[in-house]
CSV table of C-alpha atoms and ligand atoms in Angstrom, one decimal:
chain,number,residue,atom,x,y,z
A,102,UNK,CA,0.0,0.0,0.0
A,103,UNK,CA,1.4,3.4,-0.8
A,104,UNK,CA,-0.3,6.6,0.0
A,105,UNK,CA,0.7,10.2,-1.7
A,106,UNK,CA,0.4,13.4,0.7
A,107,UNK,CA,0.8,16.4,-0.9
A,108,UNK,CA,1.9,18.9,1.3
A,109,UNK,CA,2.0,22.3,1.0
A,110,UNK,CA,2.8,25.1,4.2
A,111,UNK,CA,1.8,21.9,6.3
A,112,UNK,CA,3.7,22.4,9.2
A,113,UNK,CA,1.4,22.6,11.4
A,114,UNK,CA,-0.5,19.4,11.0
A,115,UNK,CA,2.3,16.9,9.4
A,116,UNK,CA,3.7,15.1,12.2
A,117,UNK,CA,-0.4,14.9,13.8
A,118,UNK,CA,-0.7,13.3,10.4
A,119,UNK,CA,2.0,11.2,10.3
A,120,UNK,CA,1.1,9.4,14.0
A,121,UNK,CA,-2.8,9.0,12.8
A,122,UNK,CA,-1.1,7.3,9.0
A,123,UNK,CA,1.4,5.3,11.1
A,124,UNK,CA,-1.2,4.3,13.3
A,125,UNK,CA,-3.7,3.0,10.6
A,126,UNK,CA,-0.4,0.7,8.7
A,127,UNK,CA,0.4,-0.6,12.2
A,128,UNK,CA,-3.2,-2.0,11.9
A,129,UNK,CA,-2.9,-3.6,8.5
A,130,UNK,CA,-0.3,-6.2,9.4
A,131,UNK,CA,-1.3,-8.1,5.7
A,132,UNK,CA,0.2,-5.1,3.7
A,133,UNK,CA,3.7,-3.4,3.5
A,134,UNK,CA,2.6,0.3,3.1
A,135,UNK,CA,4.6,3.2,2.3
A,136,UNK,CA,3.4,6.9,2.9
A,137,UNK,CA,5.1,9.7,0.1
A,138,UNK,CA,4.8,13.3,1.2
A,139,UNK,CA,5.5,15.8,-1.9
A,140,UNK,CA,6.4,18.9,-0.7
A,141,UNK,CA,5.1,21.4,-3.4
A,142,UNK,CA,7.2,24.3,-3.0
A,143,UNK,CA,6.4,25.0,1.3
A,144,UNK,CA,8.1,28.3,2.2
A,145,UNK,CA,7.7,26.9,6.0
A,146,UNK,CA,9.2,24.0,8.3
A,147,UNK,CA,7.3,21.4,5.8
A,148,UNK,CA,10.7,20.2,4.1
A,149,UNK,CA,12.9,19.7,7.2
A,150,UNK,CA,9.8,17.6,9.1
A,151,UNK,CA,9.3,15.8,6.1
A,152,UNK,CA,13.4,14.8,6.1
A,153,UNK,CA,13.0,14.1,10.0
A,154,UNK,CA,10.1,11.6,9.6
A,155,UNK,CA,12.2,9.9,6.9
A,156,UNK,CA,14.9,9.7,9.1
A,157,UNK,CA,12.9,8.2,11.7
A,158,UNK,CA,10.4,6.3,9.9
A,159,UNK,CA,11.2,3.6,7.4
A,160,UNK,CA,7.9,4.0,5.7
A,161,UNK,CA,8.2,7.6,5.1
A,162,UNK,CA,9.3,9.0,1.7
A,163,UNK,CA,9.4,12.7,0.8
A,164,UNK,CA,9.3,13.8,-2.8
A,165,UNK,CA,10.7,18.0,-2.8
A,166,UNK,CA,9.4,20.2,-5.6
A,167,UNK,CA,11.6,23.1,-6.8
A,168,UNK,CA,8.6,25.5,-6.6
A,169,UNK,CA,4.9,25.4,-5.9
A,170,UNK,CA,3.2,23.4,-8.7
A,171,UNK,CA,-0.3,23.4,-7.5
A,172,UNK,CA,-2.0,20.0,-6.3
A,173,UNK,CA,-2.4,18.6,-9.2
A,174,UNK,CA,1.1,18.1,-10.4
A,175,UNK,CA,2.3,17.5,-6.7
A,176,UNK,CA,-0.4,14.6,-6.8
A,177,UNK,CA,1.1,12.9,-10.1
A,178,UNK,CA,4.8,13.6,-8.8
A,179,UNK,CA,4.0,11.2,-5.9
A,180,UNK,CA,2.0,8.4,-8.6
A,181,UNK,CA,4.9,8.4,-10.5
A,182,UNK,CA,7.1,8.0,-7.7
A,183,UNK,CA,5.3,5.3,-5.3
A,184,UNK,CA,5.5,1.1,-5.9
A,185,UNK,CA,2.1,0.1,-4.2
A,186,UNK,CA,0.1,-2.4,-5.6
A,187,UNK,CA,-2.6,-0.2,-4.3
A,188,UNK,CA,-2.0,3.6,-4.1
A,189,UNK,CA,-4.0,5.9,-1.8
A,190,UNK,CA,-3.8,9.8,-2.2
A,191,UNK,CA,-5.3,11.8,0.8
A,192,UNK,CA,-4.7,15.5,1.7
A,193,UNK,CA,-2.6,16.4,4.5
A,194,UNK,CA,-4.5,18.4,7.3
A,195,UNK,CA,-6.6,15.8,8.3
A,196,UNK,CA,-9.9,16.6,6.7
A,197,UNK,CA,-10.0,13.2,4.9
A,198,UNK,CA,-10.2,10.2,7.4
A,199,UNK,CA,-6.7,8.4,7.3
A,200,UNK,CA,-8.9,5.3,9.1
A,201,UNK,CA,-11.1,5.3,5.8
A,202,UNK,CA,-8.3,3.5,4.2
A,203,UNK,CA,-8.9,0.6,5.7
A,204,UNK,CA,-12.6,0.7,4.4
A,205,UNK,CA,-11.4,1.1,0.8
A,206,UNK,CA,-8.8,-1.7,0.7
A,207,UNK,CA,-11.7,-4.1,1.8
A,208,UNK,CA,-13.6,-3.1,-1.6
A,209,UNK,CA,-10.1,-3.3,-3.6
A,210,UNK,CA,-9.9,-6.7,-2.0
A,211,UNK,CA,-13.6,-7.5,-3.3
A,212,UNK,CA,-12.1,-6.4,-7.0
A,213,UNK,CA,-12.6,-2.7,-7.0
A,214,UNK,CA,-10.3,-0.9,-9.0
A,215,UNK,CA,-10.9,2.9,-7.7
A,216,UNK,CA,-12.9,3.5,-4.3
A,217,UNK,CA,-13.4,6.9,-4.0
A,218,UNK,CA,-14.5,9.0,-0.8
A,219,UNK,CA,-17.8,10.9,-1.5
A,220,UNK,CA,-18.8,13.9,1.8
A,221,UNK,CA,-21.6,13.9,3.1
A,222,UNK,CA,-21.4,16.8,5.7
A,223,UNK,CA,-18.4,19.3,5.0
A,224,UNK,CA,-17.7,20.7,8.6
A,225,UNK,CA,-15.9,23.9,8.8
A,226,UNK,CA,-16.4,25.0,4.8
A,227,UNK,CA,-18.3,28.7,4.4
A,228,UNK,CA,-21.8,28.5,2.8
A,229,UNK,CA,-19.8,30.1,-0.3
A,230,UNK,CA,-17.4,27.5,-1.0
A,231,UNK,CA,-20.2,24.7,-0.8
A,232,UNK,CA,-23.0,26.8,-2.8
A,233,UNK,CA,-19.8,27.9,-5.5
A,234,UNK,CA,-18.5,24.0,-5.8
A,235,UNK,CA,-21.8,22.5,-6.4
A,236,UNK,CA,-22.2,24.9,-9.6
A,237,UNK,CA,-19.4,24.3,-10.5
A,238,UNK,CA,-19.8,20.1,-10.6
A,239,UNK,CA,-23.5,21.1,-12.7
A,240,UNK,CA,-21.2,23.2,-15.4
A,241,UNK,CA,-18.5,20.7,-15.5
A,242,UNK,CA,-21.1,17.4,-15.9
A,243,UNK,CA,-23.0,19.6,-18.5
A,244,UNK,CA,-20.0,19.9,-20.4
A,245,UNK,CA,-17.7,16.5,-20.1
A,246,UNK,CA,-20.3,14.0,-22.3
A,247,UNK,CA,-19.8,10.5,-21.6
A,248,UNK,CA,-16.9,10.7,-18.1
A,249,UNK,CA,-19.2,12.0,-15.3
A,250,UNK,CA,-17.2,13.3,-12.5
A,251,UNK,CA,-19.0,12.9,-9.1
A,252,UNK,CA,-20.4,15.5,-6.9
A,253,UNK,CA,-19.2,15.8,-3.6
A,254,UNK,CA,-15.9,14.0,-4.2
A,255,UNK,CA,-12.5,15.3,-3.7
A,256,UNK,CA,-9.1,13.7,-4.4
A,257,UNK,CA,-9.3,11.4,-1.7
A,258,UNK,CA,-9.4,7.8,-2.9
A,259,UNK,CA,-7.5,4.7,-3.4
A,260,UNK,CA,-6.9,3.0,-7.1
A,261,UNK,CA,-5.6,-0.4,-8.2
A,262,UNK,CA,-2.1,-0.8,-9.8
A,263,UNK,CA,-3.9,-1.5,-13.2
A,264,UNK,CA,-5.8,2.2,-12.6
A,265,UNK,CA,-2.9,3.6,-11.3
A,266,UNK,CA,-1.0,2.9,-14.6
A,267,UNK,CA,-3.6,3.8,-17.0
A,268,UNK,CA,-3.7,7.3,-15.2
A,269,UNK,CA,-0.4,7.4,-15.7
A,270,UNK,CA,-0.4,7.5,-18.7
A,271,UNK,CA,-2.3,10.5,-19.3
A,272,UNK,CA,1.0,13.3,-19.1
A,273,UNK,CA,-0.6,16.7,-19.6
A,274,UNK,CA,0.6,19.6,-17.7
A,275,UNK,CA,-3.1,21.0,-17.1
A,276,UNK,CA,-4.3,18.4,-15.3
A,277,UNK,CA,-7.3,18.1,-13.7
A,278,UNK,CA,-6.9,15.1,-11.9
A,279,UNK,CA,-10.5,14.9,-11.0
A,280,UNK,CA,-12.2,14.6,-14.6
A,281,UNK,CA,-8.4,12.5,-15.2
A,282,UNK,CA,-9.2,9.8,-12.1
A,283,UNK,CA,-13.0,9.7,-14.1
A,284,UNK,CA,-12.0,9.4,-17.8
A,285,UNK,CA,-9.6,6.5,-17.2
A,286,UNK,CA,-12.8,4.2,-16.1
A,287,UNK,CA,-12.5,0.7,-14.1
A,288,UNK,CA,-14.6,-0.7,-11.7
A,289,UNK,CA,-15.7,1.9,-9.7
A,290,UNK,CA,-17.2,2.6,-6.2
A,291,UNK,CA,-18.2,5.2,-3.2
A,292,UNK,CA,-17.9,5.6,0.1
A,293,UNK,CA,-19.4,7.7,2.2
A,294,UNK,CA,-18.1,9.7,4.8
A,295,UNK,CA,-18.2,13.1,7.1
A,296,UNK,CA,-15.2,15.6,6.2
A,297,UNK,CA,-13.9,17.0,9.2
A,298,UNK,CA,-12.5,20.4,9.7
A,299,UNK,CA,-8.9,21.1,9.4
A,300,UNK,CA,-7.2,19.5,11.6
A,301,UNK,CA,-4.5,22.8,11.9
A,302,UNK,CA,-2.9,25.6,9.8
A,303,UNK,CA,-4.9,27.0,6.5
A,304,UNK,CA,-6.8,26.0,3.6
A,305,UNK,CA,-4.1,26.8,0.6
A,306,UNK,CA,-7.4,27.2,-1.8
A,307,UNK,CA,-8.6,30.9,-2.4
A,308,UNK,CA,-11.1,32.2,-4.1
A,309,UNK,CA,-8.6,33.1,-6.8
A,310,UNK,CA,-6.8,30.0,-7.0
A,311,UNK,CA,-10.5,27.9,-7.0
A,312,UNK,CA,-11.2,30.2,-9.5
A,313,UNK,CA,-8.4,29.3,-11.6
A,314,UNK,CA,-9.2,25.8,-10.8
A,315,UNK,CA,-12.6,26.1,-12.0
A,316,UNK,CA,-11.0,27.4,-15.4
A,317,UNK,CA,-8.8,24.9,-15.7
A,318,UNK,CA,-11.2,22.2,-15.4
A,319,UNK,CA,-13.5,23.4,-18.0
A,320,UNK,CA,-10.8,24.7,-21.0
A,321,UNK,CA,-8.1,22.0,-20.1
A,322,UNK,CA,-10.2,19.0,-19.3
B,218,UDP,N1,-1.8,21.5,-1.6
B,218,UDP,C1,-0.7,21.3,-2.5
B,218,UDP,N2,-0.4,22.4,-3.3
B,218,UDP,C2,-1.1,23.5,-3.3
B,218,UDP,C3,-2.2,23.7,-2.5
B,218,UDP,C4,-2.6,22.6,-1.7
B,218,UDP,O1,0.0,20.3,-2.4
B,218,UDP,O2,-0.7,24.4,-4.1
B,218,UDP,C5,-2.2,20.4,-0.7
B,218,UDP,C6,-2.4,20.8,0.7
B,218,UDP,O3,-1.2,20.9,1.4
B,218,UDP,C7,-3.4,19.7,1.2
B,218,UDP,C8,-4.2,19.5,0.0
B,218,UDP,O4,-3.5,19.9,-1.1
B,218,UDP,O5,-2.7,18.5,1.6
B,218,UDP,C9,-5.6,20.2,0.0
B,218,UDP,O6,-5.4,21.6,0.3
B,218,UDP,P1,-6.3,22.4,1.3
B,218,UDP,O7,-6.6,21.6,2.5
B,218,UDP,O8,-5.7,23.7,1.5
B,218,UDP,O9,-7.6,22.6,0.4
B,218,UDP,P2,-9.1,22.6,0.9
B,218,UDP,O10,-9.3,21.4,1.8
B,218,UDP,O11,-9.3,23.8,1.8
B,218,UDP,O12,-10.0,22.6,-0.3
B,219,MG,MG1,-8.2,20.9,3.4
Protein backbone atom coordinates (compact mmCIF):
# COMPACT_ATOMS: atom_id res chain seq x y z
CA UNK A 1 0.00 0.00 0.00
CA UNK A 2 1.43 3.40 -0.79
CA UNK A 3 -0.30 6.58 0.00
CA UNK A 4 0.67 10.20 -1.65
CA UNK A 5 0.35 13.40 0.68
CA UNK A 6 0.82 16.42 -0.89
CA UNK A 7 1.91 18.90 1.33
CA UNK A 8 2.02 22.34 1.02
CA UNK A 9 2.76 25.07 4.17
CA UNK A 10 1.83 21.89 6.35
CA UNK A 11 3.73 22.40 9.16
CA UNK A 12 1.38 22.59 11.41
CA UNK A 13 -0.48 19.39 11.01
CA UNK A 14 2.32 16.94 9.35
CA UNK A 15 3.67 15.12 12.16
CA UNK A 16 -0.42 14.91 13.81
CA UNK A 17 -0.73 13.33 10.38
CA UNK A 18 1.97 11.24 10.29
CA UNK A 19 1.06 9.36 13.96
CA UNK A 20 -2.78 9.01 12.83
CA UNK A 21 -1.14 7.28 9.01
CA UNK A 22 1.38 5.32 11.06
CA UNK A 23 -1.21 4.30 13.30
CA UNK A 24 -3.66 2.97 10.58
CA UNK A 25 -0.45 0.65 8.69
CA UNK A 26 0.39 -0.57 12.16
CA UNK A 27 -3.18 -2.00 11.90
CA UNK A 28 -2.90 -3.58 8.48
CA UNK A 29 -0.30 -6.25 9.42
CA UNK A 30 -1.32 -8.12 5.72
CA UNK A 31 0.20 -5.14 3.75
CA UNK A 32 3.69 -3.44 3.54
CA UNK A 33 2.64 0.29 3.13
CA UNK A 34 4.64 3.17 2.33
CA UNK A 35 3.41 6.94 2.86
CA UNK A 36 5.11 9.71 0.07
CA UNK A 37 4.76 13.26 1.23
CA UNK A 38 5.45 15.81 -1.92
CA UNK A 39 6.36 18.91 -0.71
CA UNK A 40 5.12 21.42 -3.36
CA UNK A 41 7.23 24.28 -2.96
CA UNK A 42 6.42 24.98 1.27
CA UNK A 43 8.07 28.32 2.22
CA UNK A 44 7.71 26.86 5.95
CA UNK A 45 9.16 24.04 8.35
CA UNK A 46 7.30 21.38 5.84
CA UNK A 47 10.69 20.24 4.13
CA UNK A 48 12.85 19.75 7.23
CA UNK A 49 9.81 17.65 9.06
CA UNK A 50 9.30 15.80 6.06
CA UNK A 51 13.40 14.79 6.14
CA UNK A 52 12.99 14.07 10.04
CA UNK A 53 10.06 11.65 9.64
CA UNK A 54 12.22 9.93 6.88
CA UNK A 55 14.94 9.66 9.09
CA UNK A 56 12.94 8.21 11.73
CA UNK A 57 10.40 6.29 9.87
CA UNK A 58 11.20 3.61 7.37
CA UNK A 59 7.88 3.99 5.74
CA UNK A 60 8.17 7.59 5.08
CA UNK A 61 9.31 9.00 1.72
CA UNK A 62 9.42 12.65 0.83
CA UNK A 63 9.25 13.84 -2.79
CA UNK A 64 10.70 18.01 -2.76
CA UNK A 65 9.39 20.19 -5.62
CA UNK A 66 11.62 23.11 -6.82
CA UNK A 67 8.62 25.45 -6.57
CA UNK A 68 4.88 25.37 -5.91
CA UNK A 69 3.23 23.40 -8.67
CA UNK A 70 -0.28 23.38 -7.50
CA UNK A 71 -1.96 20.01 -6.31
CA UNK A 72 -2.42 18.59 -9.17
CA UNK A 73 1.10 18.11 -10.41
CA UNK A 74 2.32 17.50 -6.75
CA UNK A 75 -0.41 14.56 -6.77
CA UNK A 76 1.14 12.90 -10.06
CA UNK A 77 4.81 13.55 -8.75
CA UNK A 78 3.96 11.20 -5.90
CA UNK A 79 1.99 8.41 -8.60
CA UNK A 80 4.91 8.38 -10.55
CA UNK A 81 7.13 7.99 -7.70
CA UNK A 82 5.26 5.31 -5.32
CA UNK A 83 5.49 1.09 -5.87
CA UNK A 84 2.11 0.08 -4.22
CA UNK A 85 0.13 -2.44 -5.64
CA UNK A 86 -2.63 -0.21 -4.34
CA UNK A 87 -2.05 3.60 -4.10
CA UNK A 88 -3.96 5.94 -1.76
CA UNK A 89 -3.80 9.83 -2.24
CA UNK A 90 -5.33 11.85 0.78
CA UNK A 91 -4.73 15.54 1.66
CA UNK A 92 -2.61 16.36 4.48
CA UNK A 93 -4.46 18.40 7.32
CA UNK A 94 -6.61 15.78 8.32
CA UNK A 95 -9.87 16.60 6.72
CA UNK A 96 -10.04 13.18 4.94
CA UNK A 97 -10.17 10.21 7.40
CA UNK A 98 -6.73 8.37 7.25
CA UNK A 99 -8.88 5.33 9.06
CA UNK A 100 -11.06 5.28 5.79
CA UNK A 101 -8.26 3.53 4.16
CA UNK A 102 -8.86 0.56 5.73
CA UNK A 103 -12.58 0.69 4.45
CA UNK A 104 -11.41 1.11 0.78
CA UNK A 105 -8.79 -1.65 0.65
CA UNK A 106 -11.66 -4.12 1.83
CA UNK A 107 -13.55 -3.14 -1.57
CA UNK A 108 -10.11 -3.30 -3.60
CA UNK A 109 -9.91 -6.74 -1.96
CA UNK A 110 -13.64 -7.48 -3.34
CA UNK A 111 -12.09 -6.38 -6.99
CA UNK A 112 -12.57 -2.67 -7.00
CA UNK A 113 -10.30 -0.95 -8.98
CA UNK A 114 -10.91 2.86 -7.69
CA UNK A 115 -12.93 3.48 -4.28
CA UNK A 116 -13.41 6.92 -4.03
CA UNK A 117 -14.53 8.99 -0.85
CA UNK A 118 -17.76 10.87 -1.45
CA UNK A 119 -18.77 13.88 1.83
CA UNK A 120 -21.62 13.93 3.15
CA UNK A 121 -21.37 16.81 5.75
CA UNK A 122 -18.37 19.25 5.02
CA UNK A 123 -17.69 20.75 8.55
CA UNK A 124 -15.86 23.93 8.79
CA UNK A 125 -16.36 25.03 4.78
CA UNK A 126 -18.31 28.73 4.41
CA UNK A 127 -21.77 28.47 2.82
CA UNK A 128 -19.79 30.13 -0.30
CA UNK A 129 -17.40 27.50 -1.04
CA UNK A 130 -20.22 24.70 -0.81
CA UNK A 131 -23.03 26.76 -2.85
CA UNK A 132 -19.82 27.87 -5.51
CA UNK A 133 -18.45 24.01 -5.75
CA UNK A 134 -21.84 22.53 -6.40
CA UNK A 135 -22.21 24.95 -9.65
CA UNK A 136 -19.42 24.27 -10.54
CA UNK A 137 -19.83 20.12 -10.59
CA UNK A 138 -23.47 21.06 -12.73
CA UNK A 139 -21.22 23.24 -15.40
CA UNK A 140 -18.53 20.73 -15.54
CA UNK A 141 -21.12 17.39 -15.91
CA UNK A 142 -23.03 19.57 -18.47
CA UNK A 143 -19.95 19.87 -20.39
CA UNK A 144 -17.65 16.45 -20.10
CA UNK A 145 -20.32 14.02 -22.27
CA UNK A 146 -19.78 10.54 -21.63
CA UNK A 147 -16.94 10.71 -18.09
CA UNK A 148 -19.22 11.96 -15.33
CA UNK A 149 -17.19 13.34 -12.47
CA UNK A 150 -18.97 12.95 -9.10
CA UNK A 151 -20.40 15.48 -6.92
CA UNK A 152 -19.24 15.83 -3.59
CA UNK A 153 -15.86 14.01 -4.21
CA UNK A 154 -12.47 15.29 -3.71
CA UNK A 155 -9.10 13.72 -4.43
CA UNK A 156 -9.27 11.40 -1.75
CA UNK A 157 -9.40 7.80 -2.88
CA UNK A 158 -7.47 4.67 -3.38
CA UNK A 159 -6.87 3.05 -7.15
CA UNK A 160 -5.57 -0.44 -8.16
CA UNK A 161 -2.06 -0.75 -9.77
CA UNK A 162 -3.87 -1.45 -13.17
CA UNK A 163 -5.81 2.25 -12.60
CA UNK A 164 -2.92 3.63 -11.32
CA UNK A 165 -0.99 2.93 -14.57
CA UNK A 166 -3.62 3.76 -17.03
CA UNK A 167 -3.66 7.30 -15.24
CA UNK A 168 -0.38 7.37 -15.65
CA UNK A 169 -0.40 7.52 -18.68
CA UNK A 170 -2.28 10.46 -19.29
CA UNK A 171 0.95 13.34 -19.09
CA UNK A 172 -0.64 16.66 -19.65
CA UNK A 173 0.56 19.62 -17.68
CA UNK A 174 -3.09 21.03 -17.11
CA UNK A 175 -4.25 18.39 -15.31
CA UNK A 176 -7.32 18.07 -13.68
CA UNK A 177 -6.91 15.14 -11.94
CA UNK A 178 -10.48 14.94 -11.00
CA UNK A 179 -12.16 14.56 -14.64
CA UNK A 180 -8.41 12.53 -15.18
CA UNK A 181 -9.20 9.82 -12.06
CA UNK A 182 -12.95 9.66 -14.11
CA UNK A 183 -11.99 9.37 -17.81
CA UNK A 184 -9.63 6.47 -17.16
CA UNK A 185 -12.84 4.19 -16.13
CA UNK A 186 -12.54 0.69 -14.07
CA UNK A 187 -14.61 -0.75 -11.73
CA UNK A 188 -15.72 1.91 -9.69
CA UNK A 189 -17.23 2.65 -6.21
CA UNK A 190 -18.15 5.25 -3.18
CA UNK A 191 -17.89 5.58 0.14
CA UNK A 192 -19.38 7.75 2.17
CA UNK A 193 -18.09 9.68 4.77
CA UNK A 194 -18.22 13.08 7.08
CA UNK A 195 -15.19 15.57 6.20
CA UNK A 196 -13.91 17.02 9.22
CA UNK A 197 -12.53 20.38 9.67
CA UNK A 198 -8.85 21.06 9.38
CA UNK A 199 -7.25 19.50 11.63
CA UNK A 200 -4.55 22.81 11.87
CA UNK A 201 -2.92 25.64 9.76
CA UNK A 202 -4.93 27.01 6.46
CA UNK A 203 -6.83 26.01 3.55
CA UNK A 204 -4.10 26.82 0.58
CA UNK A 205 -7.37 27.20 -1.75
CA UNK A 206 -8.57 30.85 -2.36
CA UNK A 207 -11.09 32.25 -4.10
CA UNK A 208 -8.61 33.11 -6.84
CA UNK A 209 -6.77 29.96 -7.00
CA UNK A 210 -10.51 27.94 -6.98
CA UNK A 211 -11.23 30.22 -9.50
CA UNK A 212 -8.42 29.31 -11.61
CA UNK A 213 -9.21 25.79 -10.80
CA UNK A 214 -12.56 26.05 -11.95
CA UNK A 215 -11.03 27.43 -15.39
CA UNK A 216 -8.83 24.88 -15.65
CA UNK A 217 -11.19 22.20 -15.37
CA UNK A 218 -13.48 23.38 -17.96
CA UNK A 219 -10.80 24.70 -20.96
CA UNK A 220 -8.13 22.00 -20.14
CA UNK A 221 -10.24 19.00 -19.28
N1 LIG B 1 -1.83 21.49 -1.63
C1 LIG B 1 -0.71 21.34 -2.45
N2 LIG B 1 -0.35 22.38 -3.29
C2 LIG B 1 -1.07 23.54 -3.35
C3 LIG B 1 -2.23 23.67 -2.54
C4 LIG B 1 -2.57 22.62 -1.69
O1 LIG B 1 -0.03 20.31 -2.41
O2 LIG B 1 -0.69 24.43 -4.11
C5 LIG B 1 -2.21 20.39 -0.71
C6 LIG B 1 -2.41 20.81 0.73
O3 LIG B 1 -1.19 20.85 1.45
C7 LIG B 1 -3.38 19.74 1.24
C8 LIG B 1 -4.23 19.47 0.01
O4 LIG B 1 -3.47 19.90 -1.12
O5 LIG B 1 -2.71 18.55 1.62
C9 LIG B 1 -5.58 20.19 0.05
O6 LIG B 1 -5.37 21.57 0.32
P1 LIG B 1 -6.30 22.40 1.31
O7 LIG B 1 -6.58 21.59 2.53
O8 LIG B 1 -5.66 23.73 1.55
O9 LIG B 1 -7.62 22.58 0.44
P2 LIG B 1 -9.14 22.61 0.94
O10 LIG B 1 -9.33 21.36 1.77
O11 LIG B 1 -9.29 23.85 1.76
O12 LIG B 1 -9.95 22.61 -0.31
MG1 LIG C 1 -8.20 20.89 3.40
Amino acid sequence: LSVVVPAYNEEAVLEQFHARLSALFDSLPGYRCEMVFVNDGSRDRTQALIDQLCTADARVGGINLSRNFGKEIAMTAGFDHVRGDVVAVIDADLQDPPELIRDMLREWENGYDVIYAKRTRRDGESWLKKVTAAAFYRVMNAVSGRVRIPPDTGDFRLMSRRALDALLQLREQHRFMKGLFAWVGFKTRAIEYRRDARAAGVSKFGFWKLWNFALEGITSF
